[in-house]
PDB file of N, CA and C in Angstrom:
ATOM      1  N   MET A1052     -28.554 -11.934 -26.240  1.00 77.00           N
ATOM      2  CA  MET A1052     -27.536 -12.594 -25.443  1.00 77.00           C
ATOM      3  C   MET A1052     -26.381 -11.634 -25.152  1.00 77.00           C
ATOM      4  N   LYS A1053     -26.014 -10.791 -26.137  1.00 72.00           N
ATOM      5  CA  LYS A1053     -24.955  -9.823 -25.930  1.00 72.00           C
ATOM      6  C   LYS A1053     -25.319  -8.830 -24.832  1.00 72.00           C
ATOM      7  N   LEU A1054     -26.602  -8.502 -24.763  1.00 69.00           N
ATOM      8  CA  LEU A1054     -27.065  -7.568 -23.753  1.00 69.00           C
ATOM      9  C   LEU A1054     -26.849  -8.142 -22.349  1.00 69.00           C
ATOM     10  N   VAL A1055     -27.100  -9.431 -22.182  1.00 60.00           N
ATOM     11  CA  VAL A1055     -26.911 -10.083 -20.888  1.00 60.00           C
ATOM     12  C   VAL A1055     -25.440 -10.015 -20.480  1.00 60.00           C
ATOM     13  N   TYR A1056     -24.535 -10.320 -21.408  1.00 56.00           N
ATOM     14  CA  TYR A1056     -23.099 -10.267 -21.114  1.00 56.00           C
ATOM     15  C   TYR A1056     -22.663  -8.846 -20.762  1.00 56.00           C
ATOM     16  N   LEU A1057     -23.207  -7.877 -21.483  1.00 55.00           N
ATOM     17  CA  LEU A1057     -22.879  -6.487 -21.223  1.00 55.00           C
ATOM     18  C   LEU A1057     -23.359  -6.063 -19.833  1.00 55.00           C
ATOM     19  N   LEU A1058     -24.548  -6.467 -19.459  1.00 55.00           N
ATOM     20  CA  LEU A1058     -25.071  -6.129 -18.138  1.00 55.00           C
ATOM     21  C   LEU A1058     -24.252  -6.786 -17.028  1.00 55.00           C
ATOM     22  N   ILE A1059     -23.851  -8.023 -17.220  1.00 62.00           N
ATOM     23  CA  ILE A1059     -23.027  -8.709 -16.222  1.00 62.00           C
ATOM     24  C   ILE A1059     -21.679  -8.010 -16.084  1.00 62.00           C
ATOM     25  N   LEU A1060     -21.081  -7.650 -17.193  1.00 53.00           N
ATOM     26  CA  LEU A1060     -19.801  -6.953 -17.171  1.00 53.00           C
ATOM     27  C   LEU A1060     -19.931  -5.609 -16.453  1.00 53.00           C
ATOM     28  N   MET A1061     -20.975  -4.866 -16.741  1.00 55.00           N
ATOM     29  CA  MET A1061     -21.188  -3.577 -16.089  1.00 55.00           C
ATOM     30  C   MET A1061     -21.402  -3.750 -14.593  1.00 55.00           C
ATOM     31  N   PHE A1062     -22.086  -4.800 -14.190  1.00 49.00           N
ATOM     32  CA  PHE A1062     -22.317  -5.074 -12.768  1.00 49.00           C
ATOM     33  C   PHE A1062     -20.996  -5.288 -12.039  1.00 49.00           C
ATOM     34  N   PHE A1063     -20.122  -6.121 -12.606  1.00 49.00           N
ATOM     35  CA  PHE A1063     -18.842  -6.405 -11.953  1.00 49.00           C
ATOM     36  C   PHE A1063     -17.927  -5.183 -11.948  1.00 49.00           C
ATOM     37  N   LEU A1064     -17.913  -4.425 -13.026  1.00 48.00           N
ATOM     38  CA  LEU A1064     -17.058  -3.247 -13.081  1.00 48.00           C
ATOM     39  C   LEU A1064     -17.543  -2.147 -12.148  1.00 48.00           C
ATOM     40  N   SER A1065     -18.826  -2.044 -11.945  1.00 48.00           N
ATOM     41  CA  SER A1065     -19.339  -1.005 -11.050  1.00 48.00           C
ATOM     42  C   SER A1065     -18.955  -1.302  -9.606  1.00 48.00           C
ATOM     43  N   GLY A1066     -18.790  -2.549  -9.244  1.00 46.00           N
ATOM     44  CA  GLY A1066     -18.357  -2.893  -7.891  1.00 46.00           C
ATOM     45  C   GLY A1066     -16.933  -2.477  -7.630  1.00 46.00           C
ATOM     46  N   CYS A1067     -16.095  -2.472  -8.646  1.00 41.00           N
ATOM     47  CA  CYS A1067     -14.690  -2.086  -8.482  1.00 41.00           C
ATOM     48  C   CYS A1067     -14.542  -0.602  -8.212  1.00 41.00           C
ATOM     49  N   SER A1068     -15.416   0.220  -8.751  1.00 38.00           N
ATOM     50  CA  SER A1068     -15.262   1.659  -8.590  1.00 38.00           C
ATOM     51  C   SER A1068     -15.540   2.113  -7.167  1.00 38.00           C
ATOM     52  N   SER A1069     -16.224   1.310  -6.353  1.00 38.00           N
ATOM     53  CA  SER A1069     -16.511   1.720  -4.987  1.00 38.00           C
ATOM     54  C   SER A1069     -15.324   1.494  -4.063  1.00 38.00           C
ATOM     55  N   LEU A1070     -14.335   0.742  -4.532  1.00 41.00           N
ATOM     56  CA  LEU A1070     -13.155   0.520  -3.718  1.00 41.00           C
ATOM     57  C   LEU A1070     -12.170   1.647  -3.970  1.00 41.00           C
ATOM     58  N   GLY A1071     -11.913   2.440  -2.967  1.00 46.00           N
ATOM     59  CA  GLY A1071     -10.973   3.540  -3.121  1.00 46.00           C
ATOM     60  C   GLY A1071      -9.617   3.164  -2.556  1.00 46.00           C
ATOM     61  N   PRO A1072      -8.665   4.062  -2.660  1.00 52.00           N
ATOM     62  CA  PRO A1072      -7.351   3.789  -2.089  1.00 52.00           C
ATOM     63  C   PRO A1072      -7.425   3.748  -0.570  1.00 52.00           C
ATOM     64  N   ALA A1073      -6.444   3.080   0.039  1.00 53.00           N
ATOM     65  CA  ALA A1073      -6.404   3.006   1.496  1.00 53.00           C
ATOM     66  C   ALA A1073      -6.146   4.401   2.063  1.00 53.00           C
ATOM     67  N   PRO A1074      -6.692   4.696   3.244  1.00 57.00           N
ATOM     68  CA  PRO A1074      -6.434   5.998   3.856  1.00 57.00           C
ATOM     69  C   PRO A1074      -4.939   6.200   4.081  1.00 57.00           C
ATOM     70  N   ILE A1075      -4.485   7.441   3.950  1.00 58.00           N
ATOM     71  CA  ILE A1075      -3.050   7.723   4.022  1.00 58.00           C
ATOM     72  C   ILE A1075      -2.476   7.411   5.403  1.00 58.00           C
ATOM     73  N   ASN A1076      -3.169   7.691   6.485  1.00 66.00           N
ATOM     74  CA  ASN A1076      -2.603   7.516   7.817  1.00 66.00           C
ATOM     75  C   ASN A1076      -2.819   6.123   8.404  1.00 66.00           C
ATOM     76  N   LYS A1077      -3.443   5.233   7.695  1.00 85.00           N
ATOM     77  CA  LYS A1077      -3.708   3.891   8.217  1.00 85.00           C
ATOM     78  C   LYS A1077      -2.409   3.097   8.312  1.00 85.00           C
ATOM     79  N   GLN A1078      -2.176   2.471   9.466  1.00 89.00           N
ATOM     80  CA  GLN A1078      -0.983   1.657   9.671  1.00 89.00           C
ATOM     81  C   GLN A1078      -1.170   0.281   9.047  1.00 89.00           C
ATOM     82  N   MET A1079      -0.210  -0.104   8.239  1.00 92.00           N
ATOM     83  CA  MET A1079      -0.192  -1.422   7.622  1.00 92.00           C
ATOM     84  C   MET A1079       0.978  -2.178   8.246  1.00 92.00           C
ATOM     85  N   TRP A1080       0.752  -3.388   8.719  1.00 93.00           N
ATOM     86  CA  TRP A1080       1.793  -4.155   9.400  1.00 93.00           C
ATOM     87  C   TRP A1080       2.530  -5.054   8.416  1.00 93.00           C
ATOM     88  N   CYS A1081       3.839  -5.142   8.585  1.00 93.00           N
ATOM     89  CA  CYS A1081       4.664  -6.041   7.779  1.00 93.00           C
ATOM     90  C   CYS A1081       4.502  -7.453   8.331  1.00 93.00           C
ATOM     91  N   THR A1082       4.131  -8.382   7.486  1.00 91.00           N
ATOM     92  CA  THR A1082       3.902  -9.763   7.919  1.00 91.00           C
ATOM     93  C   THR A1082       4.812 -10.711   7.152  1.00 91.00           C
ATOM     94  N   PRO A1083       5.146 -11.826   7.752  1.00 90.00           N
ATOM     95  CA  PRO A1083       5.977 -12.810   7.038  1.00 90.00           C
ATOM     96  C   PRO A1083       5.178 -13.444   5.910  1.00 90.00           C
ATOM     97  N   PRO A1084       5.802 -13.898   4.886  1.00 91.00           N
ATOM     98  CA  PRO A1084       7.243 -13.822   4.641  1.00 91.00           C
ATOM     99  C   PRO A1084       7.606 -12.450   4.126  1.00 91.00           C
ATOM    100  N   ARG A1085       8.742 -11.935   4.568  1.00 90.00           N
ATOM    101  CA  ARG A1085       9.230 -10.635   4.113  1.00 90.00           C
ATOM    102  C   ARG A1085      10.058 -10.842   2.853  1.00 90.00           C
ATOM    103  N   LEU A1086       9.612 -10.242   1.775  1.00 90.00           N
ATOM    104  CA  LEU A1086      10.311 -10.374   0.501  1.00 90.00           C
ATOM    105  C   LEU A1086      11.624  -9.598   0.546  1.00 90.00           C
ATOM    106  N   LYS A1087      12.629 -10.080  -0.117  1.00 88.00           N
ATOM    107  CA  LYS A1087      13.915  -9.386  -0.196  1.00 88.00           C
ATOM    108  C   LYS A1087      14.145  -8.789  -1.584  1.00 88.00           C
ATOM    109  N   VAL A1088      13.303  -9.144  -2.546  1.00 92.00           N
ATOM    110  CA  VAL A1088      13.390  -8.599  -3.896  1.00 92.00           C
ATOM    111  C   VAL A1088      12.031  -7.982  -4.228  1.00 92.00           C
ATOM    112  N   CYS A1089      12.051  -6.707  -4.605  1.00 93.00           N
ATOM    113  CA  CYS A1089      10.808  -5.986  -4.883  1.00 93.00           C
ATOM    114  C   CYS A1089      10.815  -5.455  -6.307  1.00 93.00           C
ATOM    115  N   THR A1090       9.625  -5.238  -6.852  1.00 92.00           N
ATOM    116  CA  THR A1090       9.525  -4.620  -8.176  1.00 92.00           C
ATOM    117  C   THR A1090       9.856  -3.138  -8.050  1.00 92.00           C
ATOM    118  N   MET A1091      10.147  -2.510  -9.156  1.00 92.00           N
ATOM    119  CA  MET A1091      10.534  -1.100  -9.150  1.00 92.00           C
ATOM    120  C   MET A1091       9.325  -0.204  -9.358  1.00 92.00           C
ATOM    121  N   GLU A1092       8.376  -0.275  -8.445  1.00 93.00           N
ATOM    122  CA  GLU A1092       7.226   0.620  -8.515  1.00 93.00           C
ATOM    123  C   GLU A1092       7.404   1.709  -7.468  1.00 93.00           C
ATOM    124  N   TYR A1093       6.878   2.875  -7.741  1.00 95.00           N
ATOM    125  CA  TYR A1093       7.019   4.000  -6.818  1.00 95.00           C
ATOM    126  C   TYR A1093       5.673   4.284  -6.175  1.00 95.00           C
ATOM    127  N   GLN A1094       5.574   3.930  -4.904  1.00 96.00           N
ATOM    128  CA  GLN A1094       4.396   4.218  -4.091  1.00 96.00           C
ATOM    129  C   GLN A1094       4.931   4.549  -2.700  1.00 96.00           C
ATOM    130  N   PRO A1095       5.359   5.812  -2.478  1.00 96.00           N
ATOM    131  CA  PRO A1095       6.056   6.160  -1.242  1.00 96.00           C
ATOM    132  C   PRO A1095       5.262   5.838   0.011  1.00 96.00           C
ATOM    133  N   VAL A1096       5.999   5.333   1.013  1.00 96.00           N
ATOM    134  CA  VAL A1096       5.415   5.017   2.317  1.00 96.00           C
ATOM    135  C   VAL A1096       6.348   5.532   3.404  1.00 96.00           C
ATOM    136  N   CYS A1097       5.802   5.687   4.594  1.00 96.00           N
ATOM    137  CA  CYS A1097       6.569   6.078   5.769  1.00 96.00           C
ATOM    138  C   CYS A1097       6.683   4.847   6.663  1.00 96.00           C
ATOM    139  N   GLY A1098       7.904   4.323   6.770  1.00 96.00           N
ATOM    140  CA  GLY A1098       8.130   3.129   7.577  1.00 96.00           C
ATOM    141  C   GLY A1098       8.364   3.473   9.030  1.00 96.00           C
ATOM    142  N   ASN A1099       7.745   2.709   9.927  1.00 96.00           N
ATOM    143  CA  ASN A1099       7.932   2.872  11.362  1.00 96.00           C
ATOM    144  C   ASN A1099       8.954   1.849  11.825  1.00 96.00           C
ATOM    145  N   LEU A1100      10.133   2.337  12.215  1.00 96.00           N
ATOM    146  CA  LEU A1100      11.212   1.453  12.636  1.00 96.00           C
ATOM    147  C   LEU A1100      10.988   0.987  14.066  1.00 96.00           C
ATOM    148  N   SER A1101      11.588  -0.145  14.420  1.00 93.00           N
ATOM    149  CA  SER A1101      11.439  -0.683  15.775  1.00 93.00           C
ATOM    150  C   SER A1101      12.048   0.254  16.816  1.00 93.00           C
ATOM    151  N   SER A1102      12.949   1.153  16.408  1.00 93.00           N
ATOM    152  CA  SER A1102      13.562   2.127  17.322  1.00 93.00           C
ATOM    153  C   SER A1102      12.625   3.301  17.620  1.00 93.00           C
ATOM    154  N   GLY A1103      11.504   3.369  16.912  1.00 92.00           N
ATOM    155  CA  GLY A1103      10.556   4.464  17.097  1.00 92.00           C
ATOM    156  C   GLY A1103      10.716   5.567  16.068  1.00 92.00           C
ATOM    157  N   GLU A1104      11.766   5.522  15.285  1.00 94.00           N
ATOM    158  CA  GLU A1104      11.983   6.518  14.241  1.00 94.00           C
ATOM    159  C   GLU A1104      11.155   6.183  13.014  1.00 94.00           C
ATOM    160  N   LYS A1105      11.065   7.148  12.112  1.00 95.00           N
ATOM    161  CA  LYS A1105      10.343   6.962  10.850  1.00 95.00           C
ATOM    162  C   LYS A1105      11.322   7.169   9.704  1.00 95.00           C
ATOM    163  N   GLN A1106      11.088   6.465   8.597  1.00 96.00           N
ATOM    164  CA  GLN A1106      11.961   6.589   7.429  1.00 96.00           C
ATOM    165  C   GLN A1106      11.135   6.406   6.170  1.00 96.00           C
ATOM    166  N   ASP A1107      11.433   7.208   5.153  1.00 97.00           N
ATOM    167  CA  ASP A1107      10.746   7.096   3.865  1.00 97.00           C
ATOM    168  C   ASP A1107      11.276   5.906   3.072  1.00 97.00           C
ATOM    169  N   PHE A1108      10.369   5.210   2.397  1.00 97.00           N
ATOM    170  CA  PHE A1108      10.710   4.105   1.500  1.00 97.00           C
ATOM    171  C   PHE A1108       9.937   4.298   0.212  1.00 97.00           C
ATOM    172  N   SER A1109      10.449   3.737  -0.883  1.00 96.00           N
ATOM    173  CA  SER A1109       9.821   3.953  -2.192  1.00 96.00           C
ATOM    174  C   SER A1109       8.563   3.123  -2.411  1.00 96.00           C
ATOM    175  N   SER A1110       8.372   2.047  -1.621  1.00 96.00           N
ATOM    176  CA  SER A1110       7.169   1.220  -1.765  1.00 96.00           C
ATOM    177  C   SER A1110       6.965   0.395  -0.498  1.00 96.00           C
ATOM    178  N   PRO A1111       5.764  -0.136  -0.303  1.00 96.00           N
ATOM    179  CA  PRO A1111       5.527  -1.012   0.847  1.00 96.00           C
ATOM    180  C   PRO A1111       6.456  -2.224   0.859  1.00 96.00           C
ATOM    181  N   CYS A1112       6.731  -2.787  -0.312  1.00 95.00           N
ATOM    182  CA  CYS A1112       7.612  -3.947  -0.393  1.00 95.00           C
ATOM    183  C   CYS A1112       9.012  -3.601   0.095  1.00 95.00           C
ATOM    184  N   ASN A1113       9.539  -2.442  -0.344  1.00 96.00           N
ATOM    185  CA  ASN A1113      10.873  -2.028   0.087  1.00 96.00           C
ATOM    186  C   ASN A1113      10.920  -1.750   1.580  1.00 96.00           C
ATOM    187  N   ALA A1114       9.861  -1.223   2.140  1.00 96.00           N
ATOM    188  CA  ALA A1114       9.828  -0.975   3.579  1.00 96.00           C
ATOM    189  C   ALA A1114       9.862  -2.287   4.352  1.00 96.00           C
ATOM    190  N   CYS A1115       9.010  -3.223   3.986  1.00 96.00           N
ATOM    191  CA  CYS A1115       8.918  -4.488   4.724  1.00 96.00           C
ATOM    192  C   CYS A1115      10.097  -5.418   4.446  1.00 96.00           C
ATOM    193  N   ALA A1116      10.893  -5.122   3.428  1.00 95.00           N
ATOM    194  CA  ALA A1116      12.093  -5.923   3.182  1.00 95.00           C
ATOM    195  C   ALA A1116      13.141  -5.666   4.260  1.00 95.00           C
ATOM    196  N   GLU A1117      13.041  -4.538   4.945  1.00 95.00           N
ATOM    197  CA  GLU A1117      13.967  -4.207   6.028  1.00 95.00           C
ATOM    198  C   GLU A1117      13.441  -4.794   7.338  1.00 95.00           C
ATOM    199  N   ASP A1118      14.287  -5.551   8.028  1.00 94.00           N
ATOM    200  CA  ASP A1118      13.859  -6.229   9.254  1.00 94.00           C
ATOM    201  C   ASP A1118      13.465  -5.273  10.373  1.00 94.00           C
ATOM    202  N   GLU A1119      14.054  -4.062  10.399  1.00 95.00           N
ATOM    203  CA  GLU A1119      13.755  -3.130  11.492  1.00 95.00           C
ATOM    204  C   GLU A1119      12.443  -2.377  11.299  1.00 95.00           C
ATOM    205  N   VAL A1120      11.772  -2.565  10.157  1.00 96.00           N
ATOM    206  CA  VAL A1120      10.483  -1.905   9.912  1.00 96.00           C
ATOM    207  C   VAL A1120       9.360  -2.804  10.406  1.00 96.00           C
ATOM    208  N   ALA A1121       8.562  -2.288  11.334  1.00 95.00           N
ATOM    209  CA  ALA A1121       7.441  -3.049  11.885  1.00 95.00           C
ATOM    210  C   ALA A1121       6.153  -2.785  11.109  1.00 95.00           C
ATOM    211  N   SER A1122       5.946  -1.533  10.704  1.00 96.00           N
ATOM    212  CA  SER A1122       4.727  -1.161   9.984  1.00 96.00           C
ATOM    213  C   SER A1122       5.040   0.050   9.109  1.00 96.00           C
ATOM    214  N   TYR A1123       4.055   0.438   8.313  1.00 96.00           N
ATOM    215  CA  TYR A1123       4.206   1.606   7.451  1.00 96.00           C
ATOM    216  C   TYR A1123       2.844   2.228   7.222  1.00 96.00           C
ATOM    217  N   SER A1124       2.866   3.482   6.785  1.00 95.00           N
ATOM    218  CA  SER A1124       1.638   4.156   6.376  1.00 95.00           C
ATOM    219  C   SER A1124       1.875   4.710   4.979  1.00 95.00           C
ATOM    220  N   LEU A1125       0.816   4.796   4.191  1.00 94.00           N
ATOM    221  CA  LEU A1125       0.928   5.274   2.816  1.00 94.00           C
ATOM    222  C   LEU A1125       1.293   6.753   2.793  1.00 94.00           C
ATOM    223  N   GLY A1126       2.127   7.119   1.859  1.00 94.00           N
ATOM    224  CA  GLY A1126       2.575   8.497   1.730  1.00 94.00           C
ATOM    225  C   GLY A1126       3.900   8.707   2.433  1.00 94.00           C
ATOM    226  N   PRO A1127       4.612   9.761   2.044  1.00 94.00           N
ATOM    227  CA  PRO A1127       5.905  10.036   2.675  1.00 94.00           C
ATOM    228  C   PRO A1127       5.726  10.470   4.131  1.00 94.00           C
ATOM    229  N   CYS A1128       6.802  10.352   4.901  1.00 94.00           N
ATOM    230  CA  CYS A1128       6.775  10.773   6.308  1.00 94.00           C
ATOM    231  C   CYS A1128       6.582  12.288   6.376  1.00 94.00           C
ATOM    232  N   GLN A1129       5.847  12.722   7.377  1.00 87.00           N
ATOM    233  CA  GLN A1129       5.630  14.143   7.589  1.00 87.00           C
ATOM    234  C   GLN A1129       6.852  14.720   8.314  1.00 87.00           C
ATOM    235  N   GLU A1130       7.316  15.867   7.856  1.00 73.00           N
ATOM    236  CA  GLU A1130       8.446  16.521   8.519  1.00 73.00           C
ATOM    237  C   GLU A1130       7.993  17.095   9.844  1.00 73.00           C
ATOM    238  N   LYS A1131       8.882  17.028  10.841  1.00 63.00           N
ATOM    239  CA  LYS A1131       8.582  17.615  12.141  1.00 63.00           C
ATOM    240  C   LYS A1131       8.746  19.120  12.056  1.00 63.00           C
ATOM    241  N   ILE A1132       7.758  19.850  12.564  1.00 56.00           N
ATOM    242  CA  ILE A1132       7.825  21.305  12.601  1.00 56.00           C
ATOM    243  C   ILE A1132       8.172  21.687  14.038  1.00 56.00           C
ATOM    244  N   GLU A1133       9.329  22.334  14.180  1.00 57.00           N
ATOM    245  CA  GLU A1133       9.773  22.706  15.540  1.00 57.00           C
ATOM    246  C   GLU A1133       9.661  24.174  15.744  1.00 57.00           C
TER     247      GLU A1133
END
């Protein structure tokens, strides 16, 4: 019986390993409700402001808490090379 439980557990855990992190350049849209209080986790994102500018935020929650942010992508904003 223990073997059956072990096999079931291994089956479910093996499915989790195939899920990787989201691609860095993928746009994620801020959707309602927009939270105004966020946890203090650090997962930098690049927020796309409604003005067309980009701004770094410490997490997706912090980015979407700002009304002028329409979407964000994972990772910090890339610096412009002129």
